[in-house]
Short mmCIF file of C-alpha atoms and ligand atoms in Angstrom, two decimals:
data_model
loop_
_atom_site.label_atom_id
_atom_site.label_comp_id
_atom_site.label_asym_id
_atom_site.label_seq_id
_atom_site.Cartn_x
_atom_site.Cartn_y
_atom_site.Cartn_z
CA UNK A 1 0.00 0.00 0.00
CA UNK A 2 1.23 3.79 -0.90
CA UNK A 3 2.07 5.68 2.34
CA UNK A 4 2.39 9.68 1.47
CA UNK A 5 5.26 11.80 2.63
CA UNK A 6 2.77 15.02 2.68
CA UNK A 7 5.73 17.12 3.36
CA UNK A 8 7.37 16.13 0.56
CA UNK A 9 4.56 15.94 -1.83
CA UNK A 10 3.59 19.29 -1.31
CA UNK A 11 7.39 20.68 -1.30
CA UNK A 12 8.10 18.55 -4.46
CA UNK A 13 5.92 17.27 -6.11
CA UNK A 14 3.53 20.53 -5.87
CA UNK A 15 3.23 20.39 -9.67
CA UNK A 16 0.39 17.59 -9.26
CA UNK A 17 -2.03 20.46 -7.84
CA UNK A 18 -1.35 22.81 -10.49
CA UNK A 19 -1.83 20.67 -13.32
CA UNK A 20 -4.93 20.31 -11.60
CA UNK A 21 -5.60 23.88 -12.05
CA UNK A 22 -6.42 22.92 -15.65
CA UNK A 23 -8.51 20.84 -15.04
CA UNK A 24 -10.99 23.15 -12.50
CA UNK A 25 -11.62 24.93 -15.91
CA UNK A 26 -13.20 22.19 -17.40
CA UNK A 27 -15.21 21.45 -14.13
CA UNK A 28 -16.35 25.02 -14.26
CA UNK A 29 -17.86 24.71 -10.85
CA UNK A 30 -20.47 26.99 -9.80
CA UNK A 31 -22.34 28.70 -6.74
CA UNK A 32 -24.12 26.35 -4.72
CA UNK A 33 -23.46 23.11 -6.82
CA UNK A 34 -22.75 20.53 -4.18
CA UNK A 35 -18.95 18.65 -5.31
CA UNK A 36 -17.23 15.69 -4.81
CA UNK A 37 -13.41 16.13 -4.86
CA UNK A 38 -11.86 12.37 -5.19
CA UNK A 39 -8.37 12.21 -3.89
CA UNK A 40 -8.08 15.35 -2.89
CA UNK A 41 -4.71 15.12 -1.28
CA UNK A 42 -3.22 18.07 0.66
CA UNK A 43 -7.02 19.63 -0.14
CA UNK A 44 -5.57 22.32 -2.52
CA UNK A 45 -7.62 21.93 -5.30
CA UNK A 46 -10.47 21.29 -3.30
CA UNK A 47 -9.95 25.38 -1.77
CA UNK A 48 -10.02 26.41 -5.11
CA UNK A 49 -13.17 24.51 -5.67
CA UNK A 50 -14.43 26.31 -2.92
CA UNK A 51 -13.26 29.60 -3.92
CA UNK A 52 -16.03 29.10 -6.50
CA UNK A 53 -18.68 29.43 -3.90
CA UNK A 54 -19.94 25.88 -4.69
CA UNK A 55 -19.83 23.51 -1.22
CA UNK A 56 -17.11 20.79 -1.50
CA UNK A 57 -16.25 17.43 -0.04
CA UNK A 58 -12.38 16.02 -0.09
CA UNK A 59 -12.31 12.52 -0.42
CA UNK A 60 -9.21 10.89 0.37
CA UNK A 61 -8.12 6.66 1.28
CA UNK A 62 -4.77 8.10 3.13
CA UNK A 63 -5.31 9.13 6.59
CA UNK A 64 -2.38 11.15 6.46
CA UNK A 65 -3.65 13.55 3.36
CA UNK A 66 -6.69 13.94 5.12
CA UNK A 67 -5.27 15.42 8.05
CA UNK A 68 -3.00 17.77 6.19
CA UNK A 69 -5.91 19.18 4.36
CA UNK A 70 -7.59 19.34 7.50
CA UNK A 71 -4.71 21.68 9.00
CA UNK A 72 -4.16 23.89 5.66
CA UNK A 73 -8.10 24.14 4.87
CA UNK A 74 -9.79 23.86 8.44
CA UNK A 75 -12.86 25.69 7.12
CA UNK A 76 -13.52 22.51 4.31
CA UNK A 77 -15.13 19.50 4.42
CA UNK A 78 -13.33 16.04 4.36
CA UNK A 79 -13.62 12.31 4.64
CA UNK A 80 -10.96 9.48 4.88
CA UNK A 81 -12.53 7.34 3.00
CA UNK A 82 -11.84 4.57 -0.28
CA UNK A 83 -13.88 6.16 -3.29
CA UNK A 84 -14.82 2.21 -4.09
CA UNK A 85 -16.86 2.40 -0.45
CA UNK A 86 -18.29 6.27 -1.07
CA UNK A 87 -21.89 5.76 -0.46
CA UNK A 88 -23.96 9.16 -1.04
CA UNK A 89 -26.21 8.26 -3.56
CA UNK A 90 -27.63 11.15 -5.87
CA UNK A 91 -25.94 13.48 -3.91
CA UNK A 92 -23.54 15.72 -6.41
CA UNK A 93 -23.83 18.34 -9.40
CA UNK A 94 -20.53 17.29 -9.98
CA UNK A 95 -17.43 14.55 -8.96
CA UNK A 96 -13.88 15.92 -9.92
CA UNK A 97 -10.97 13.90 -9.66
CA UNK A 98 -7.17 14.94 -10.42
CA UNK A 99 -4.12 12.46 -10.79
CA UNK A 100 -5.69 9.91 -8.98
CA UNK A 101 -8.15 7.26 -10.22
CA UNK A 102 -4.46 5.16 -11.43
CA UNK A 103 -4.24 4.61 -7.82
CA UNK A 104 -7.42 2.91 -7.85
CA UNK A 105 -6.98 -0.98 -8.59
CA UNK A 106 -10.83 -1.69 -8.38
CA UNK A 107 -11.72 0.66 -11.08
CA UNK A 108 -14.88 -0.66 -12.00
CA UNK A 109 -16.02 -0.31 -8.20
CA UNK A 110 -14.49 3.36 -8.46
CA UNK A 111 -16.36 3.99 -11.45
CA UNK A 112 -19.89 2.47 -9.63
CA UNK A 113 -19.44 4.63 -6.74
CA UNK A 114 -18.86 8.05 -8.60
CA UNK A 115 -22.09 7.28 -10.92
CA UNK A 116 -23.64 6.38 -8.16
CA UNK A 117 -22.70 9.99 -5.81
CA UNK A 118 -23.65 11.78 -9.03
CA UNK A 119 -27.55 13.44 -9.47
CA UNK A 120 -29.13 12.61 -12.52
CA UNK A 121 -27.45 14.68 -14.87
CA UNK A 122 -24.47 15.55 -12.82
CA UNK A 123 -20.93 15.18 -14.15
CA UNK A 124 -17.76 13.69 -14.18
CA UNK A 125 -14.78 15.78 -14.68
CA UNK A 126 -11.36 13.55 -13.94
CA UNK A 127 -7.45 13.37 -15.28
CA UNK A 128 -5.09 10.72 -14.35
CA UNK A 129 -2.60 8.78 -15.85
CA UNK A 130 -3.93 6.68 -19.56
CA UNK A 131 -2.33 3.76 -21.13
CA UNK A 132 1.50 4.14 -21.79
CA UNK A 133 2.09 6.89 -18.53
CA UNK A 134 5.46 6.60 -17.56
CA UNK A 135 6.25 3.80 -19.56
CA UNK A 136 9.88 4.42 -19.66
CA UNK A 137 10.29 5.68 -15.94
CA UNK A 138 8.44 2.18 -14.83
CA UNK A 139 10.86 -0.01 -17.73
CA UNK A 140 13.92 1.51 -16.22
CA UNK A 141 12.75 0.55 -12.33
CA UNK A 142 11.84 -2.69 -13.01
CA UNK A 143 14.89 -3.80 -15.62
CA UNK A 144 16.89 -2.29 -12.21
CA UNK A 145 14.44 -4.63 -10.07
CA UNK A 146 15.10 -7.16 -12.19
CA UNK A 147 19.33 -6.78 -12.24
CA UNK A 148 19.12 -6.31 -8.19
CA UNK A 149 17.17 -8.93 -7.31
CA UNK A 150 15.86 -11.52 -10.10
CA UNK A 151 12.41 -10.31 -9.79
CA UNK A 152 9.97 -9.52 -12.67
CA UNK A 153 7.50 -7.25 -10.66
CA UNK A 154 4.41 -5.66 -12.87
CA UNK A 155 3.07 -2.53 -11.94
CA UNK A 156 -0.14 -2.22 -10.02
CA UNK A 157 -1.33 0.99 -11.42
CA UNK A 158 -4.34 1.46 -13.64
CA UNK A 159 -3.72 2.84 -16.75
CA UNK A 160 -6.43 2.71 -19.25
CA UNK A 161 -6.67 3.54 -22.91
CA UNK A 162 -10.18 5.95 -23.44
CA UNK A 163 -11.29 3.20 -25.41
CA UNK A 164 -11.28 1.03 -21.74
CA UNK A 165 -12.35 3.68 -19.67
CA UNK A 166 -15.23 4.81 -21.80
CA UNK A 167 -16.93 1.76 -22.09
CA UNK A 168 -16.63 1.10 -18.40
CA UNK A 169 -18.11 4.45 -17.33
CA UNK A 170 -21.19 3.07 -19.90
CA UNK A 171 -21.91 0.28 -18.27
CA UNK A 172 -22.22 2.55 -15.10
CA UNK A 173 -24.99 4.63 -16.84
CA UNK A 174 -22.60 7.62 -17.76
CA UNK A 175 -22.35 9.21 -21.32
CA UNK A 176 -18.82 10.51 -22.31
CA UNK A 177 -18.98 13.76 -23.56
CA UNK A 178 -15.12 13.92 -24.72
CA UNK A 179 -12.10 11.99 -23.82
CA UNK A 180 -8.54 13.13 -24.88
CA UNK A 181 -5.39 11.00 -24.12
CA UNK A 182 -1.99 13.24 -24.35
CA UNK A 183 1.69 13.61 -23.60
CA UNK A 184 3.01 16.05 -20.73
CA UNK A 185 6.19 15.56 -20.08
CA UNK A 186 6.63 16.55 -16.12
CA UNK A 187 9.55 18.53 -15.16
CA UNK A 188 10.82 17.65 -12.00
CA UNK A 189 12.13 19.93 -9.12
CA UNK A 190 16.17 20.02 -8.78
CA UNK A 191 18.90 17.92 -9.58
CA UNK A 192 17.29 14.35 -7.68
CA UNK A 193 14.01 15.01 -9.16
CA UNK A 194 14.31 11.58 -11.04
CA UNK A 195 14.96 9.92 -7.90
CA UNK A 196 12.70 11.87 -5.77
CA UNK A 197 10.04 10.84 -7.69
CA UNK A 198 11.11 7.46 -7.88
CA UNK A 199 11.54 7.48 -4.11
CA UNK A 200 7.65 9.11 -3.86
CA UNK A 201 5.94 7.20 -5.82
CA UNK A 202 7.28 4.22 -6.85
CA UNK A 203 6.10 2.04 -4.04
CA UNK A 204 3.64 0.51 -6.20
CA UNK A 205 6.66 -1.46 -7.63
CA UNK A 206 8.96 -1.85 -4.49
CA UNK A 207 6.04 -2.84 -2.80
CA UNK A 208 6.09 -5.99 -5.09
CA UNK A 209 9.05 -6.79 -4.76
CA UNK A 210 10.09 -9.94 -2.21
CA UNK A 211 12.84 -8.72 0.90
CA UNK A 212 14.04 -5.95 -0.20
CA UNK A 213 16.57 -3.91 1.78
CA UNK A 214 16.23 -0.20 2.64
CA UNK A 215 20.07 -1.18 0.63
CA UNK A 216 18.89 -2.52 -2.80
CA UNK A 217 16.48 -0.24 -2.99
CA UNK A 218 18.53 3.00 -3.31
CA UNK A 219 20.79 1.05 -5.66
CA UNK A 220 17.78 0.14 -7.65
CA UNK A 221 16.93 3.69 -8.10
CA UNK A 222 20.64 4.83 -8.29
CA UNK A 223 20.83 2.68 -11.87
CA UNK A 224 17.27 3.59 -12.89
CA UNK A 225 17.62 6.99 -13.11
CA UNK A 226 21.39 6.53 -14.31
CA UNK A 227 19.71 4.93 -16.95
CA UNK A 228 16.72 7.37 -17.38
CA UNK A 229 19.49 10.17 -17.63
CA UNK A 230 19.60 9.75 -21.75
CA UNK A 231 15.95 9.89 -22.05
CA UNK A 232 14.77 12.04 -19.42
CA UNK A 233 17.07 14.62 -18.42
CA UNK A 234 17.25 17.61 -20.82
CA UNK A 235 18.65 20.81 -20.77
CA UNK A 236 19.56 20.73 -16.81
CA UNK A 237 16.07 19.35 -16.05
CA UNK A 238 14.57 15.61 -15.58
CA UNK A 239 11.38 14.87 -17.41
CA UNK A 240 8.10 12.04 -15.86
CA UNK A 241 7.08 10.79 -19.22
CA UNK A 242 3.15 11.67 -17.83
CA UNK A 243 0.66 10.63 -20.33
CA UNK A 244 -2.67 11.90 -19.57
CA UNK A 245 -6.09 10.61 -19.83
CA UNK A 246 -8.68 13.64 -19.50
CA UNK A 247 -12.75 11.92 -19.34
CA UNK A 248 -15.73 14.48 -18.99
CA UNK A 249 -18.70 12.21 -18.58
CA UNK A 250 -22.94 13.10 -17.90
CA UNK A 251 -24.93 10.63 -15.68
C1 BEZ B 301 0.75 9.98 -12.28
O1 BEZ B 301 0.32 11.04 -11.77
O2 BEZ B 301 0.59 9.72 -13.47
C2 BEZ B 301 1.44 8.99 -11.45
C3 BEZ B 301 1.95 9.36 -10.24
C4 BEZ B 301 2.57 8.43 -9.47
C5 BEZ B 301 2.69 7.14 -9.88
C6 BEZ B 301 2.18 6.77 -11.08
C7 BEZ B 301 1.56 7.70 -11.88
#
């Protein structure tokens, strides 16, 4: 399971809320619209939400996000709570989600739930990563994984194609209204961005892996991003080869 360094994430890795400033555009949340913010994190998007005068609800399944967001945002809502167990049927304008449903193994529950939350005619507005998202950062880890310790060890995130992810939001009773899939190469903070990331948020691979050692796990990331440096590190600045999948979606 991911544990969060909220320190760190918000020091770091701060450009995962303002990509998520895009994406409040497309939610275009209004006064009094009651909405459903799913892994909200540190709770900064969900304060901009706010800002917009509708009423807002962080959902989050890490304790320890929650009760950041409870110390930065004191005056907003939130729940510690797995989106797959979010019961509040009919209760939503809108559910937003940023750079999170990948997280979510059971995506088809995830998917049920949100419908579910949503009023008739309420919508969807989410981003997170689509098929081929760090592709190369995840090939470099696990060819390292493989050298260290003579374990093949698949990822565990969900990355869909909109093809996927389209059809399963249909069988939940949602109609896509558009669906994008795109490139945005990440720049990362500093000269051990590569391996701050790697450190951050690669526990869904390390946490596959059989015995290994606080040890073979900085080599491991020592030769992955030694081996990312050709393909990721321009100009004085290391790339996350993000590939996004953007869904807005009616119920
Ligand atoms: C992402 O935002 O695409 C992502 C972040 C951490 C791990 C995997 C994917």
């Amino acid at each position: 399971m991911q544990t969060w360094n909220t320190q760190l994430y918000d020091g770091k890795h701060g450009f995962v809320a303002k990509y998520g400033e895009e994406l409040l555009g497309l939610l275009d949340a209004q006064p009094g619209e009651a909405v459903l913010d799913v892994g909200c994190g540190t709770g900064h998007l969900t304060a901009k939400i706010a800002e917009s005068g509708a009423t807002v609800l962080g959902l989050d399944s890490s304790a320890d996000m929650i009760a950041q967001a409870r110390v930065n945002y004191p005056a907003l809502l939130f729940t510690h709570t797995d989106i797959v167990a979010f019961d509040q049927p009919k209760t939503f304008d809108a559910v937003f989600s940023n750079a999170t449903l990948h997280w979510v193994r059971d995506a088809n529950g995830a998917a049920r739930a949100i419908a579910a939350a949503l009023k008739p005619g309420g919508r969807l507005v989410a981003e997170f990563g689509g098929a081929g998202n760090i592709a190369g950062i995840a090939t470099a880890v696990q060819a390292a994984l493989r050298d260290a310790t003579g374990q093949d060890v698949p990822h565990n995130w969900y990355f869909p194609t909109v093809g996927e992810y389209a059809s399963m939001l249909e069988t939940h009773n949602l109609t896509v209204h558009a669906a994008w899939l795109f490139e945005r190469p990440t720049p990362l903070d500093g000269a051990d961005g590569m391996r701050n990331w790697i450190s951050m948020f690669g526990g869904g691979l390390f946490a596959r892996a059989a015995n290994l050692s606080n040890d073979v796990k900085r080599q491991v990331i020592e030769r992955a991003e030694a081996h990312l440096f050709a393909t990721h590190f321009k100009n004085g600045q290391w790339f996350a080869d993000y590939r996004r999948i953007r869904i807005v979606a009616v119920r």
